[in-house]
Short mmCIF file of C-alpha atoms in Angstrom, two decimals:
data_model
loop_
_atom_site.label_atom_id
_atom_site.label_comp_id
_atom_site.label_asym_id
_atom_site.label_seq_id
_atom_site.Cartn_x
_atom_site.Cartn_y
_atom_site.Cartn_z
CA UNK A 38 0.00 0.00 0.00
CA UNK A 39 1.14 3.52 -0.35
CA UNK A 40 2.32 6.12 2.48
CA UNK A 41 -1.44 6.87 4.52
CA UNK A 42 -3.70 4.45 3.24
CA UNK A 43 -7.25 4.43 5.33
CA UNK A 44 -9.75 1.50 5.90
CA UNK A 45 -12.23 1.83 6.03
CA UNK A 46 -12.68 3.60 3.11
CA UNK A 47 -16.67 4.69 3.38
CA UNK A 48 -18.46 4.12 7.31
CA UNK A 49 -21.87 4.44 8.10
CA UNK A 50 -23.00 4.94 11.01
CA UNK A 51 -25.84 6.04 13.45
CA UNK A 52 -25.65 9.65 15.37
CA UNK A 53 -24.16 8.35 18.27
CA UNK A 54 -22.08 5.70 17.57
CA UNK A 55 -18.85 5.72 17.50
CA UNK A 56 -16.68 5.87 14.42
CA UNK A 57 -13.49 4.29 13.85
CA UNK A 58 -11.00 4.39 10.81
CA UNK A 59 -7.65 3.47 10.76
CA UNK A 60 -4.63 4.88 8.62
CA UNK A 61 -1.51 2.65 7.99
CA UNK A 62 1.71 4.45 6.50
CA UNK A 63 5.45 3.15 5.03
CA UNK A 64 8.24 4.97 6.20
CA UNK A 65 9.49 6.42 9.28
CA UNK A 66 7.63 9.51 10.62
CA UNK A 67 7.83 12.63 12.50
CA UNK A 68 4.25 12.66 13.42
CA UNK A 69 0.74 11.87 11.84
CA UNK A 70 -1.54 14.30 11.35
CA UNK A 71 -5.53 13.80 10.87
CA UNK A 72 -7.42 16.11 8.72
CA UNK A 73 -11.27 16.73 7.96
CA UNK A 74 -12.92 17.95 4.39
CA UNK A 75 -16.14 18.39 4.02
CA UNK A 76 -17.96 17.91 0.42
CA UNK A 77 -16.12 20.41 -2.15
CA UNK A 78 -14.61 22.20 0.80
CA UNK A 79 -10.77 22.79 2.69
CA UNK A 80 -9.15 20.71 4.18
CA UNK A 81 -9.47 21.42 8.22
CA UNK A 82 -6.54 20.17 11.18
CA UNK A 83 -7.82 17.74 13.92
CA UNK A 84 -5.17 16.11 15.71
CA UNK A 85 -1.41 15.98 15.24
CA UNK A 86 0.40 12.93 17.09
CA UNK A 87 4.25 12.86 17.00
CA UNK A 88 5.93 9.94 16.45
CA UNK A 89 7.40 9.61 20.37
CA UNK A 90 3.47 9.51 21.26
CA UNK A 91 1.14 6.48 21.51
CA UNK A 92 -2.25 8.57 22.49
CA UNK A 93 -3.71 11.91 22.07
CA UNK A 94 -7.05 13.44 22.87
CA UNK A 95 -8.96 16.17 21.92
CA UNK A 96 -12.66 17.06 22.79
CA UNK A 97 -14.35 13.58 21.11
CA UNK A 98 -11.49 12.77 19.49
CA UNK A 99 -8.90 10.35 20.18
CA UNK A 100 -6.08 9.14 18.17
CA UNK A 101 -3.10 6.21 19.00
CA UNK A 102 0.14 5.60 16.71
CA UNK A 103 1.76 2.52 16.61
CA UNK A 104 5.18 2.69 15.21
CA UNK A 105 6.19 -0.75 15.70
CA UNK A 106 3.21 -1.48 13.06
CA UNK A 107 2.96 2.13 11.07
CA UNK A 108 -0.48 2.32 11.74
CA UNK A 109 -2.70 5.21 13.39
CA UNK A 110 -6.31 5.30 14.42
CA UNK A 111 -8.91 8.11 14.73
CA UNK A 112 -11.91 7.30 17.07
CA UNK A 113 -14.52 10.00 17.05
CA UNK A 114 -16.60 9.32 20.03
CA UNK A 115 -20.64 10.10 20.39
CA UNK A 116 -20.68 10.97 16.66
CA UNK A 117 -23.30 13.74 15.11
CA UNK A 118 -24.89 14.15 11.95
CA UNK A 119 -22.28 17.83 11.51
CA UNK A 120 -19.35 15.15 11.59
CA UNK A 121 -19.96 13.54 8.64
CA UNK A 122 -16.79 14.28 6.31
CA UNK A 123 -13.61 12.56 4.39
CA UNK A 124 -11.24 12.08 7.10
CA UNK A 125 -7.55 11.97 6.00
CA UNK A 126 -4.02 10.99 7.66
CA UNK A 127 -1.12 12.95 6.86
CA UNK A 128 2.56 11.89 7.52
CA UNK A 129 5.51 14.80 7.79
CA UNK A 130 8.90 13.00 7.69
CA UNK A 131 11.82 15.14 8.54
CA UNK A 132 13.94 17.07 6.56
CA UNK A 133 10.96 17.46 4.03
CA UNK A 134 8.46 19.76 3.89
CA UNK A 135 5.26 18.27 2.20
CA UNK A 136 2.42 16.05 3.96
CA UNK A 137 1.65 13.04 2.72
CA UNK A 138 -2.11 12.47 2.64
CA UNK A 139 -4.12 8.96 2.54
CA UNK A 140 -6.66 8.71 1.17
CA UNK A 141 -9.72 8.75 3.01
CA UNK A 142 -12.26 7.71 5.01
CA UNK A 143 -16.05 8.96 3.71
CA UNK A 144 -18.02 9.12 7.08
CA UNK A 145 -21.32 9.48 6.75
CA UNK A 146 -23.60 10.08 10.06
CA UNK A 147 -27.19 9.10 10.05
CA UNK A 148 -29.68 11.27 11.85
CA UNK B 69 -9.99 33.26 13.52
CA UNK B 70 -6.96 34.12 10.90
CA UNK B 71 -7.64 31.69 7.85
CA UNK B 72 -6.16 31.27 3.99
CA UNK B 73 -8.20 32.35 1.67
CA UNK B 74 -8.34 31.51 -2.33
CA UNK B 75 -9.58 32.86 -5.37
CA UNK B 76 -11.10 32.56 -7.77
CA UNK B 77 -13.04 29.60 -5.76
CA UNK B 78 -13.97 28.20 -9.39
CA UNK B 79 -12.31 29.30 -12.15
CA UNK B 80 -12.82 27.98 -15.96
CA UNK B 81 -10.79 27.94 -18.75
CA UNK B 82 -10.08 26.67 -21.62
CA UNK B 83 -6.91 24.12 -23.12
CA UNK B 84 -3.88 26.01 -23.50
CA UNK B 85 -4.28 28.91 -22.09
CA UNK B 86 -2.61 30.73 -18.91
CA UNK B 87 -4.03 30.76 -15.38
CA UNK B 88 -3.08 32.20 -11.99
CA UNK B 89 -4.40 31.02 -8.74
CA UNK B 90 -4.22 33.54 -5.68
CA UNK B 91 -3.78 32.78 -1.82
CA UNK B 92 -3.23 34.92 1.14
CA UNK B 93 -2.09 32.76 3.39
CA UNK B 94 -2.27 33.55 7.48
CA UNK B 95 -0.43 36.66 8.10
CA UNK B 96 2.60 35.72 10.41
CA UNK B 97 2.71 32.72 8.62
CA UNK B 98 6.60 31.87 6.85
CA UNK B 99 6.20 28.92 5.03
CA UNK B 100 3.36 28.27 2.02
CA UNK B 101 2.58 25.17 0.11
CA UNK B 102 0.13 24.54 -2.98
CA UNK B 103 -1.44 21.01 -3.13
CA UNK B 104 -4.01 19.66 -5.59
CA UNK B 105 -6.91 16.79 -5.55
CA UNK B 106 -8.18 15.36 -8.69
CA UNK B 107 -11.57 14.82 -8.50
CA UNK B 108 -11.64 11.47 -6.35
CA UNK B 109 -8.32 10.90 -5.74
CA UNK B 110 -5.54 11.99 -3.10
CA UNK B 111 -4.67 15.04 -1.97
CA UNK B 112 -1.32 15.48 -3.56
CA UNK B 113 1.35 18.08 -2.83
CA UNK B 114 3.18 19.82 -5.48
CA UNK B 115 5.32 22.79 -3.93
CA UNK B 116 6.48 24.22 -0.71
CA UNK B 117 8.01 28.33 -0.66
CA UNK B 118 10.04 29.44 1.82
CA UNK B 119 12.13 33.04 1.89
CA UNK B 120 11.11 33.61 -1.53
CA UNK B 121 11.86 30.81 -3.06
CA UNK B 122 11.20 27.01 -3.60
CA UNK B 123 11.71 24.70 -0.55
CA UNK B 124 10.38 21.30 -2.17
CA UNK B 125 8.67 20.49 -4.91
CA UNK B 126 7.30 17.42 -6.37
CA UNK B 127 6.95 15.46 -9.69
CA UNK B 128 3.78 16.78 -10.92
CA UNK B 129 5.43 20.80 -10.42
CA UNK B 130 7.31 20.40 -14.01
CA UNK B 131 7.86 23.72 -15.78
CA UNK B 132 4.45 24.91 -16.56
CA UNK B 133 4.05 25.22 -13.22
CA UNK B 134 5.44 28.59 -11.41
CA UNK B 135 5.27 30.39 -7.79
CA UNK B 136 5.77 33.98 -6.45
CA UNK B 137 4.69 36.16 -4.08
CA UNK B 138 4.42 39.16 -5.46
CA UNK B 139 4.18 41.35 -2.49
CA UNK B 140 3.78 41.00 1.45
CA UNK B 141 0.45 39.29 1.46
CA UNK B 142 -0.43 36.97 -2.06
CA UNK B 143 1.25 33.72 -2.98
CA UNK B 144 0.16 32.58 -6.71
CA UNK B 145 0.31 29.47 -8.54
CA UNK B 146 0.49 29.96 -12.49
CA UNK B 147 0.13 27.01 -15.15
CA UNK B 148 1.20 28.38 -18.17
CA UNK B 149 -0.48 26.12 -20.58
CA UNK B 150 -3.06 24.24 -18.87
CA UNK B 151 -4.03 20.37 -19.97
CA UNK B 152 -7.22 18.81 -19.59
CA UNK B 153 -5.52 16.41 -16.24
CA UNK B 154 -4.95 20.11 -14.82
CA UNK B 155 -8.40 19.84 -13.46
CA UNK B 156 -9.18 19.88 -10.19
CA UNK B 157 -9.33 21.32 -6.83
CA UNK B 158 -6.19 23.41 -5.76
CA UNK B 159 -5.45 23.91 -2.15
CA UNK B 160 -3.28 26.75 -0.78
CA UNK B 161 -1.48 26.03 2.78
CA UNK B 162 0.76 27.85 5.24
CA UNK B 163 2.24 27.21 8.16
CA UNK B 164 4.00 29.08 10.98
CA UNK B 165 7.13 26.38 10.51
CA UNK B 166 8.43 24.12 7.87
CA UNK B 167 10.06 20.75 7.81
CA UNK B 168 8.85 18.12 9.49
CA UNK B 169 5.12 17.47 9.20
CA UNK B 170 4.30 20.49 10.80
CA UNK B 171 0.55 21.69 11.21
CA UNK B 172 -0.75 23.19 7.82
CA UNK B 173 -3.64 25.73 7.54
CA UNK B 174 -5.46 25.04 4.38
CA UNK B 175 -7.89 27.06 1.95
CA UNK B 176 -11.41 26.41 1.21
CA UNK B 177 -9.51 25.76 -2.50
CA UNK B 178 -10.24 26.63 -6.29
CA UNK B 179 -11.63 24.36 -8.55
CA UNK B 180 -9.33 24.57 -11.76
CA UNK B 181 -11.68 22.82 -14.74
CA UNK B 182 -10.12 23.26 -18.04
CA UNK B 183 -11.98 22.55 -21.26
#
């Protein structure tokens, strides 16, 4: 698979729920970053976890990073209709500049 | 809150001809970045500017594509012949530091579609 590939890649869920997609990457890393886009829209920061971290929280959000297996998850707890989105990972490796995106997780929230 | 901001936010055109796509990017903001998604697909990046000049760039940023900032405040992308597989959206980005994966602030993007 390439650098930041997501599974899975559409989820469906019921307000409420909880929604879980994972993100799997290649090379070494400085930190993972996860990303939101609405429909046509920008692309908006969540979460950035460096690579010395295993878990980070913010609000309903929690992400882990697993080195050992390049892989990072993004839970998004108690979910709402306003969260449905393309979730991405991004990867910044040292020494470069660019992010590398995945690519993507369509969530889709049911009222 | 400070945000990047594009235009045009769709802009037409048709085979061939010129285009430039403006950003102001957040004000105390150093480094800038243009990335672009086809329709479906990845975001992909294509350059980073830094000190007025290019940091990074990858494949795709071949010599029909150009950069500048022209004065204190806009950062353009030009494509000086635009292709068909030009289409799609284009996303300015800045950030407050450079290498290493740092946080990115991104524009709401221009859609590019080119006839």
């Amino acid at each position: 698979s390439q650098q930041g590939e997501e599974d899975p890649q559409a989820l469906s869920i019921q307000e409420g729920e909880n929604a879980t997609m994972n993100c799997s990457y290649k090379t070494s890393i400085n930190n993972l970053q996860w990303y939101r886009q609405n429909s046509g829209r920008g692309l908006v920061h969540l979460i950035l976890i460096r690579s010395n971290e295993r878990e980070k929280h913010s609000g309903r959000l929690r992400v882990t990073l697993d080195t050992s297996k390049k892989s990072s998850s993004l839970l998004i707890t108690a979910s709402r209709a306003a969260d449905t989105a393309s979730y991405f990972c991004a990867t910044g490796v040292d020494s470069s500049y660019k992010l590398i995106f995945g690519s993507g997780t369509r969530l889709l929230v049911r009222p | 809150e400070p945000e990047v901001t594009q235009t045009p936010s769709h802009q037409v055109t048709q085979m061939g001809q010129e285009v430039i796509l403006r950003c102001v990017p957040i004000s105390n903001h150093l480094y800038f970045y243009w990335y672009r998604q086809i329709l479906g697909q990845k975001v992909e990046f294509l350059v980073s500017f830094y000190n007025n000049e290019i940091s990074e760039k990858s494949e795709i940023f071949d010599d029909q594509f150009s950069v500048e900032r022209p004065d204190g405040s806009n950062f353009t992308l030009k494509i000086r012949s635009t292709k068909l597989e030009d289409s799609a959206m284009y996303f300015c980005a800045s950030s407050e530091e450079g290498a290493g994966g740092n946080i990115q602030y991104f524009g709401a993007g221009t859609r590019l579609s080119v006839l």
